[in-house]
Short mmCIF file of C-alpha atoms (C1' of nucleotides) in Angstrom, two decimals:
data_model
loop_
_atom_site.label_atom_id
_atom_site.label_comp_id
_atom_site.label_asym_id
_atom_site.label_seq_id
_atom_site.Cartn_x
_atom_site.Cartn_y
_atom_site.Cartn_z
CA MET N 2 0.45 -0.14 -0.28
CA SER N 3 2.42 2.42 1.28
CA ASP N 4 4.47 2.18 -1.84
CA LEU N 5 2.49 2.63 -4.65
CA GLY N 6 3.48 5.84 -3.82
CA ALA N 7 7.06 5.04 -4.57
CA ARG N 8 6.65 2.68 -7.49
CA LEU N 9 4.66 5.09 -9.05
CA ARG N 10 7.93 8.05 -8.58
CA ALA N 11 9.73 5.18 -10.22
CA GLN N 12 7.56 5.10 -13.12
CA GLY N 13 7.89 9.19 -12.87
CA LYS N 14 4.11 9.28 -11.89
CA ARG N 15 2.20 9.99 -9.31
CA LEU N 16 0.26 9.32 -6.24
CA THR N 17 -2.94 11.22 -6.07
CA THR N 18 -5.92 9.97 -4.38
CA GLN N 19 -8.14 9.59 -7.41
CA ARG N 20 -5.74 6.15 -8.63
CA GLU N 21 -5.79 4.98 -5.01
CA ARG N 22 -9.76 5.08 -5.26
CA VAL N 23 -9.17 3.61 -8.80
CA LEU N 24 -7.81 1.08 -7.36
CA ALA N 25 -9.29 0.20 -4.50
CA ALA N 26 -12.49 0.17 -6.44
CA VAL N 27 -11.09 -2.24 -8.29
CA GLY N 28 -10.07 -4.28 -5.69
CA ARG N 29 -13.57 -4.04 -4.46
CA LEU N 30 -15.27 -5.71 -7.70
CA ALA N 31 -12.31 -7.87 -8.41
CA HIS N 32 -13.51 -8.44 -12.43
CA ALA N 33 -15.27 -5.12 -14.08
CA THR N 34 -15.93 -2.73 -17.02
CA PRO N 35 -14.30 0.64 -16.58
CA ASP N 36 -18.29 1.77 -16.28
CA GLU N 37 -18.82 -0.36 -13.25
CA ILE N 38 -15.10 1.01 -11.67
CA ALA N 39 -16.80 4.55 -12.31
CA GLU N 40 -19.50 3.78 -10.26
CA GLU N 41 -17.91 1.52 -7.56
CA VAL N 42 -15.56 5.13 -6.77
CA ALA N 43 -18.58 7.15 -6.77
CA ALA N 44 -20.02 5.20 -4.81
CA ASP N 45 -17.15 5.09 -2.01
CA GLY N 46 -17.88 8.91 -0.71
CA GLY N 47 -16.16 11.19 -2.77
CA SER N 48 -16.76 13.08 -5.35
CA PRO N 49 -17.70 10.95 -8.53
CA LEU N 50 -14.77 11.11 -11.30
CA PRO N 51 -14.75 12.21 -14.99
CA VAL N 52 -14.57 8.64 -16.71
CA SER N 53 -11.96 10.25 -18.74
CA THR N 54 -10.32 10.16 -14.94
CA VAL N 55 -10.72 5.88 -14.70
CA TYR N 56 -9.64 5.09 -17.45
CA ARG N 57 -6.66 7.14 -17.30
CA SER N 58 -5.82 5.69 -13.85
CA LEU N 59 -6.77 2.32 -14.92
CA ASP N 60 -4.22 2.96 -17.86
CA ALA N 61 -1.75 3.90 -15.04
CA LEU N 62 -2.21 1.39 -13.02
CA GLN N 63 -2.02 -1.12 -15.52
CA GLU N 64 1.29 -0.27 -16.59
CA LEU N 65 2.07 0.01 -14.00
CA GLY N 66 1.60 -4.20 -13.10
CA LEU N 67 -1.28 -3.77 -10.37
CA ILE N 68 -3.68 -4.17 -12.72
CA GLY N 69 -4.79 -5.87 -15.67
CA HIS N 70 -7.83 -6.65 -17.24
CA THR N 71 -8.88 -9.94 -19.66
CA HIS N 72 -11.89 -9.19 -22.02
CA VAL N 73 -15.19 -10.84 -21.19
CA ASP N 74 -17.22 -10.49 -23.99
CA HIS N 75 -16.86 -8.08 -26.68
CA ARG N 76 -17.57 -4.54 -25.58
CA ALA N 77 -16.08 -4.89 -22.47
CA PRO N 78 -12.36 -5.06 -20.46
CA SER N 79 -12.80 -6.25 -17.04
CA TYR N 80 -9.93 -4.59 -14.98
CA HIS N 81 -8.90 -6.95 -11.44
CA LEU N 82 -6.31 -6.79 -9.79
CA ALA N 83 -2.81 -8.12 -10.54
CA GLU N 84 -2.86 -10.70 -8.24
CA HIS N 85 -6.02 -12.51 -9.71
CA ALA N 86 -4.18 -12.80 -12.73
CA THR N 87 -2.88 -15.52 -10.89
CA HIS N 88 -5.78 -17.40 -12.86
CA VAL N 89 -6.70 -18.42 -16.18
CA HIS N 90 -9.85 -16.32 -16.36
CA VAL N 91 -13.04 -18.37 -17.70
CA VAL N 92 -16.25 -17.32 -19.50
CA CYS N 93 -19.67 -18.39 -19.48
CA ARG N 94 -21.65 -17.93 -22.79
CA GLY N 95 -24.94 -18.41 -21.05
CA CYS N 96 -25.49 -16.37 -17.67
CA GLY N 97 -21.86 -14.51 -17.68
CA TYR N 98 -20.58 -16.36 -14.73
CA VAL N 99 -17.13 -15.85 -14.46
CA GLY N 100 -14.48 -18.16 -13.41
CA GLU N 101 -10.80 -18.91 -12.46
CA VAL N 102 -8.38 -21.74 -12.56
CA PRO N 103 -4.79 -21.85 -11.49
CA LEU N 104 -2.36 -20.48 -14.06
CA GLU N 105 -0.49 -23.89 -14.12
CA ALA N 106 -3.46 -25.11 -16.02
CA ALA N 107 -2.30 -24.11 -18.55
CA ASP N 108 1.07 -24.59 -18.46
CA GLU N 109 1.63 -27.40 -21.56
CA LEU N 110 -0.67 -24.99 -23.99
CA VAL N 111 1.90 -22.52 -23.20
CA ALA N 112 5.15 -25.10 -23.57
CA ARG N 113 3.17 -25.62 -26.08
CA ILE N 114 2.72 -22.22 -27.20
CA GLU N 115 6.04 -21.79 -27.04
CA HIS N 116 7.29 -25.05 -28.60
CA ARG N 117 5.40 -24.54 -31.86
CA LEU N 118 6.25 -20.46 -32.00
CA GLY N 119 8.32 -19.21 -29.73
CA PHE N 120 6.03 -16.92 -27.99
CA ALA N 121 5.80 -15.95 -24.92
CA ALA N 122 2.45 -16.52 -24.04
CA ASP N 123 0.78 -14.54 -20.63
CA VAL N 124 -1.88 -17.22 -20.31
CA SER N 125 -3.32 -14.15 -17.22
CA HIS N 126 -4.83 -11.85 -20.41
CA ALA N 127 -7.00 -14.93 -21.86
CA ALA N 128 -10.44 -15.75 -21.53
CA VAL N 129 -11.85 -18.53 -21.99
CA HIS N 130 -15.55 -19.21 -22.84
CA GLY N 131 -17.67 -21.99 -22.73
CA LEU N 132 -20.65 -22.75 -20.43
CA CYS N 133 -20.85 -23.39 -16.85
CA ALA N 134 -22.26 -26.28 -15.05
CA THR N 135 -25.18 -25.42 -14.99
CA CYS N 136 -25.55 -23.55 -18.97
CA ARG N 137 -24.58 -26.86 -19.84
CA GLU N 138 -27.50 -28.72 -18.67
CA ALA N 139 -30.41 -25.58 -19.08
CA PRO N 140 -32.11 -25.37 -23.00
CA MET E 20 -20.98 -23.54 -50.51
CA SER E 21 -24.33 -23.91 -52.56
CA ASP E 22 -26.25 -25.51 -48.96
CA LEU E 23 -25.08 -22.12 -47.71
CA GLY E 24 -28.68 -21.80 -48.65
CA ALA E 25 -30.38 -24.35 -46.97
CA ARG E 26 -28.21 -23.72 -43.91
CA LEU E 27 -30.33 -19.95 -43.48
CA ARG E 28 -33.46 -21.10 -44.29
CA ALA E 29 -33.12 -24.14 -42.04
CA GLN E 30 -33.09 -21.42 -39.06
CA GLY E 31 -35.80 -18.95 -41.25
CA LYS E 32 -33.17 -16.49 -42.57
CA ARG E 33 -32.84 -15.99 -46.17
CA LEU E 34 -29.69 -16.43 -48.14
CA THR E 35 -29.24 -12.19 -49.59
CA THR E 36 -25.90 -11.40 -51.23
CA GLN E 37 -24.81 -9.20 -48.69
CA ARG E 38 -24.94 -12.05 -46.54
CA GLU E 39 -22.53 -13.97 -49.18
CA ARG E 40 -20.28 -11.31 -49.46
CA VAL E 41 -19.71 -11.07 -46.54
CA LEU E 42 -18.96 -14.61 -46.25
CA ALA E 43 -16.28 -14.25 -48.66
CA ALA E 44 -15.07 -11.03 -47.15
CA VAL E 45 -13.98 -12.88 -43.48
CA GLY E 46 -12.91 -16.05 -45.55
CA ARG E 47 -10.26 -13.90 -47.76
CA LEU E 48 -9.28 -11.96 -45.13
CA ALA E 49 -8.96 -14.64 -41.76
CA HIS E 50 -9.19 -11.86 -39.26
CA ALA E 51 -10.67 -8.79 -39.97
CA THR E 52 -12.94 -6.66 -37.78
CA PRO E 53 -16.07 -5.40 -39.16
CA ASP E 54 -14.32 -2.49 -40.29
CA GLU E 55 -12.10 -4.19 -42.07
CA ILE E 56 -14.55 -6.64 -43.79
CA ALA E 57 -16.89 -3.88 -44.81
CA GLU E 58 -13.72 -2.43 -46.92
CA GLU E 59 -13.37 -5.46 -48.11
CA VAL E 60 -16.71 -6.13 -48.86
CA ALA E 61 -16.12 -3.10 -50.49
CA ALA E 62 -13.14 -3.53 -52.84
CA ASP E 63 -15.21 -6.45 -54.42
CA GLY E 64 -16.34 -4.52 -56.59
CA GLY E 65 -20.16 -4.24 -55.71
CA SER E 66 -21.16 -1.00 -53.99
CA PRO E 67 -20.16 -1.22 -50.68
CA LEU E 68 -22.60 -2.32 -47.69
CA PRO E 69 -23.49 0.18 -45.20
CA VAL E 70 -21.43 -0.76 -41.75
CA SER E 71 -25.31 -1.89 -40.18
CA THR E 72 -25.77 -5.14 -42.99
CA VAL E 73 -22.62 -6.10 -42.00
CA TYR E 74 -22.85 -5.89 -39.12
CA ARG E 75 -25.82 -7.97 -39.50
CA SER E 76 -24.43 -10.46 -41.80
CA LEU E 77 -21.96 -10.71 -39.74
CA ASP E 78 -24.21 -11.88 -36.32
CA ALA E 79 -26.23 -14.33 -39.06
CA LEU E 80 -23.58 -16.09 -39.94
CA GLN E 81 -22.42 -15.96 -36.47
CA GLU E 82 -25.29 -17.85 -35.22
CA LEU E 83 -25.13 -20.23 -38.11
CA GLY E 84 -21.49 -21.32 -37.48
CA LEU E 85 -20.05 -20.33 -40.18
CA ILE E 86 -17.84 -17.93 -38.91
CA GLY E 87 -16.81 -17.16 -34.72
CA HIS E 88 -14.57 -14.42 -33.40
CA THR E 89 -11.51 -13.93 -30.54
CA HIS E 90 -10.79 -10.68 -29.19
CA VAL E 91 -7.87 -9.73 -30.21
CA ASP E 92 -7.37 -6.48 -28.69
CA HIS E 93 -9.35 -4.18 -26.50
CA ARG E 94 -11.91 -2.50 -29.52
CA ALA E 95 -11.84 -5.32 -32.27
CA PRO E 96 -13.44 -8.80 -32.28
CA SER E 97 -12.04 -9.78 -34.89
CA TYR E 98 -14.00 -13.10 -37.25
CA HIS E 99 -12.61 -15.62 -38.95
CA LEU E 100 -14.60 -18.51 -41.31
CA ALA E 101 -15.13 -20.91 -38.65
CA GLU E 102 -12.91 -23.57 -40.30
CA HIS E 103 -10.23 -21.05 -38.51
CA ALA E 104 -11.54 -22.41 -35.26
CA THR E 105 -9.97 -25.14 -34.99
CA HIS E 106 -7.00 -23.19 -34.05
CA VAL E 107 -6.07 -21.35 -30.32
CA HIS E 108 -5.60 -17.90 -31.16
CA VAL E 109 -2.45 -16.46 -30.30
CA VAL E 110 -1.60 -12.40 -30.36
CA CYS E 111 1.52 -10.73 -30.43
CA ARG E 112 1.11 -7.73 -28.01
CA GLY E 113 4.63 -6.21 -30.06
CA CYS E 114 3.17 -6.75 -33.16
CA GLY E 115 -0.13 -7.71 -33.85
CA TYR E 116 1.55 -11.00 -35.17
CA VAL E 117 -2.15 -13.33 -34.70
CA GLY E 118 -0.66 -16.85 -35.10
CA GLU E 119 -2.07 -19.66 -34.03
CA VAL E 120 -1.66 -23.34 -33.13
CA PRO E 121 -4.25 -26.29 -32.85
CA LEU E 122 -6.97 -26.93 -31.32
CA GLU E 123 -5.41 -29.89 -29.44
CA ALA E 124 -2.29 -28.05 -27.36
CA ALA E 125 -5.38 -26.72 -25.36
CA ASP E 126 -6.40 -30.11 -24.50
CA GLU E 127 -5.42 -30.63 -20.94
CA LEU E 128 -6.59 -27.32 -20.57
CA VAL E 129 -9.76 -27.45 -21.25
CA ALA E 130 -9.86 -31.23 -18.95
CA ARG E 131 -8.82 -28.83 -15.92
CA ILE E 132 -11.04 -26.89 -16.78
CA GLU E 133 -14.15 -29.16 -16.67
CA HIS E 134 -12.77 -31.52 -13.66
CA ARG E 135 -12.59 -28.01 -11.91
CA LEU E 136 -15.50 -26.20 -12.28
CA GLY E 137 -17.66 -28.15 -14.72
CA PHE E 138 -17.43 -25.71 -17.49
CA ALA E 139 -16.91 -26.85 -21.18
CA ALA E 140 -14.62 -24.47 -22.15
CA ASP E 141 -14.41 -23.84 -26.55
CA VAL E 142 -11.01 -22.04 -26.77
CA SER E 143 -11.47 -21.35 -30.53
CA HIS E 144 -13.28 -18.54 -29.13
CA ALA E 145 -10.05 -18.13 -26.60
CA ALA E 146 -6.92 -15.04 -27.79
CA VAL E 147 -3.68 -15.90 -25.77
CA HIS E 148 -1.60 -12.33 -25.55
CA GLY E 149 2.32 -12.73 -24.79
CA LEU E 150 5.89 -12.18 -27.64
CA CYS E 151 6.13 -13.99 -30.91
CA ALA E 152 9.43 -14.73 -31.35
CA THR E 153 10.72 -11.16 -32.99
CA CYS E 154 9.26 -9.05 -29.94
CA ARG E 155 10.40 -11.02 -27.25
CA GLU E 156 14.11 -9.66 -29.09
CA ALA E 157 14.01 -6.56 -29.23
CA PRO E 158 13.52 -3.04 -26.69
"C1'" DT T 8 8.75 25.80 -8.93
"C1'" DT T 9 7.46 22.31 -12.82
"C1'" DG T 10 6.22 18.38 -15.38
"C1'" DA T 11 2.28 15.61 -14.17
"C1'" DA T 12 -2.47 14.89 -13.33
"C1'" DT T 13 -6.96 16.21 -12.93
"C1'" DG T 14 -11.88 17.69 -14.62
"C1'" DC T 15 -14.56 19.13 -18.38
"C1'" DA T 16 -16.24 19.50 -22.50
"C1'" DA T 17 -15.92 17.84 -27.03
"C1'" DA T 18 -14.77 14.81 -30.16
"C1'" DA T 19 -13.67 9.65 -32.19
"C1'" DA T 20 -14.64 5.67 -32.61
"C1'" DA T 21 -17.89 1.27 -32.99
"C1'" DT T 22 -22.33 -0.42 -32.65
"C1'" DT T 23 -26.97 -0.78 -32.31
"C1'" DT T 24 -31.91 0.83 -33.82
"C1'" DG T 25 -36.35 2.93 -35.96
"C1'" DC T 26 -38.74 2.54 -40.40
"C1'" DA T 27 -39.49 2.55 -44.52
"C1'" DT T 28 -38.62 -0.03 -48.89
"C1'" DA T 29 -36.64 -3.82 -51.26
"C1'" DT T 30 -36.59 -9.12 -51.57
"C1'" DT T 31 -36.82 -13.74 -50.46
"C1'" DG T 32 -38.93 -18.11 -50.03
"C1'" DC S 24 -48.11 -12.63 -50.32
"C1'" DA S 25 -45.15 -12.14 -46.23
"C1'" DA S 26 -41.85 -12.79 -43.36
"C1'" DT S 27 -37.51 -11.47 -43.36
"C1'" DA S 28 -33.40 -7.44 -45.04
"C1'" DT S 29 -31.79 -4.19 -46.69
"C1'" DG S 30 -30.28 0.66 -46.70
"C1'" DC S 31 -29.98 4.99 -44.56
"C1'" DA S 32 -29.87 8.20 -40.61
"C1'" DA S 33 -30.24 9.04 -36.14
"C1'" DA S 34 -28.84 7.51 -31.54
"C1'" DT S 35 -26.24 5.18 -28.17
"C1'" DT S 36 -22.45 3.01 -26.20
"C1'" DT S 37 -17.52 3.31 -25.07
"C1'" DT S 38 -13.04 6.09 -24.91
"C1'" DT S 39 -9.68 9.45 -26.53
"C1'" DT S 40 -8.68 13.82 -26.27
"C1'" DG S 41 -7.83 19.11 -25.85
"C1'" DC S 42 -7.00 22.55 -22.47
"C1'" DA S 43 -6.86 25.79 -18.83
"C1'" DT S 44 -6.37 24.73 -14.16
"C1'" DT S 45 -4.49 21.92 -9.75
"C1'" DC S 46 -1.78 19.10 -7.13
"C1'" DA S 47 2.45 16.51 -6.02
"C1'" DA S 48 7.01 16.15 -5.46
#
DNA sequence: TTGAATGCAAAAAATTTGCATATTG
DNA sequence: CAATATGCAAATTTTTTGCATTCAA
């Protein structure tokens, strides 16, 4: 927490309350779009932030490696704390449920991609789509 | 090819030249955004299609299972023929290069997701980000 | 002090929708 | 003929930008 400022400064960036509030909101929501994050920030008691500031804060926090995002659906980058990036995200096409499995579950895939293409894959950014246990049965 | 009409009809849909042109364009481009597809369609000699028709055609062809899409980056659903969905897409963060590895490379991941969450994963929709061989070395 | 960040409003993209008209089956 | 799709324009939605002002370091 306290070294957030240090990490920012190390990149010539600054610690502002806005960035702290956005980071806190991302932490509280776990998986959220910029829009939802803006709402959550507004709900923390302080005055709401302009969307532009939310976007810029998300960018900054991401460059810092504190948060990351995946593409849960067409029009929705979903942000989460970097610590959540220790999972592969799994998204249900039926109900939108977002689950996760440990990164290691993809070790073999990563190895094969590396082997075939010389590609360094970062699976933590991937969202795997499919149907959850419940939606598999439903019509 | 000729049964395209039949497949459409089977779903109460119709075969139109617009849809044929969009499908052909997707086939020619392999990986493209709606925008690029609209351009490609315009380049096929006929008159350009309004974007709305392109979007609607893509939806129709997708519901039909003839094409699919992955999320190559933030703002860009990338469409491809369904036959291309026999690969997992790999996207380079550095240069934007899009590669693919056979679906089987993800078999173990799919099995683990199934096992842990009861989830039926469809990896062909996933785009795995990372750095290609070239960009790994560059600064 | 000074460059980085904010706030605000306006501009760009990207996608969707309403509706009269044209087409397919 | 009837139902579906198109074309076009306007409305949404999502994200980005310009710029004067404020604020952290």
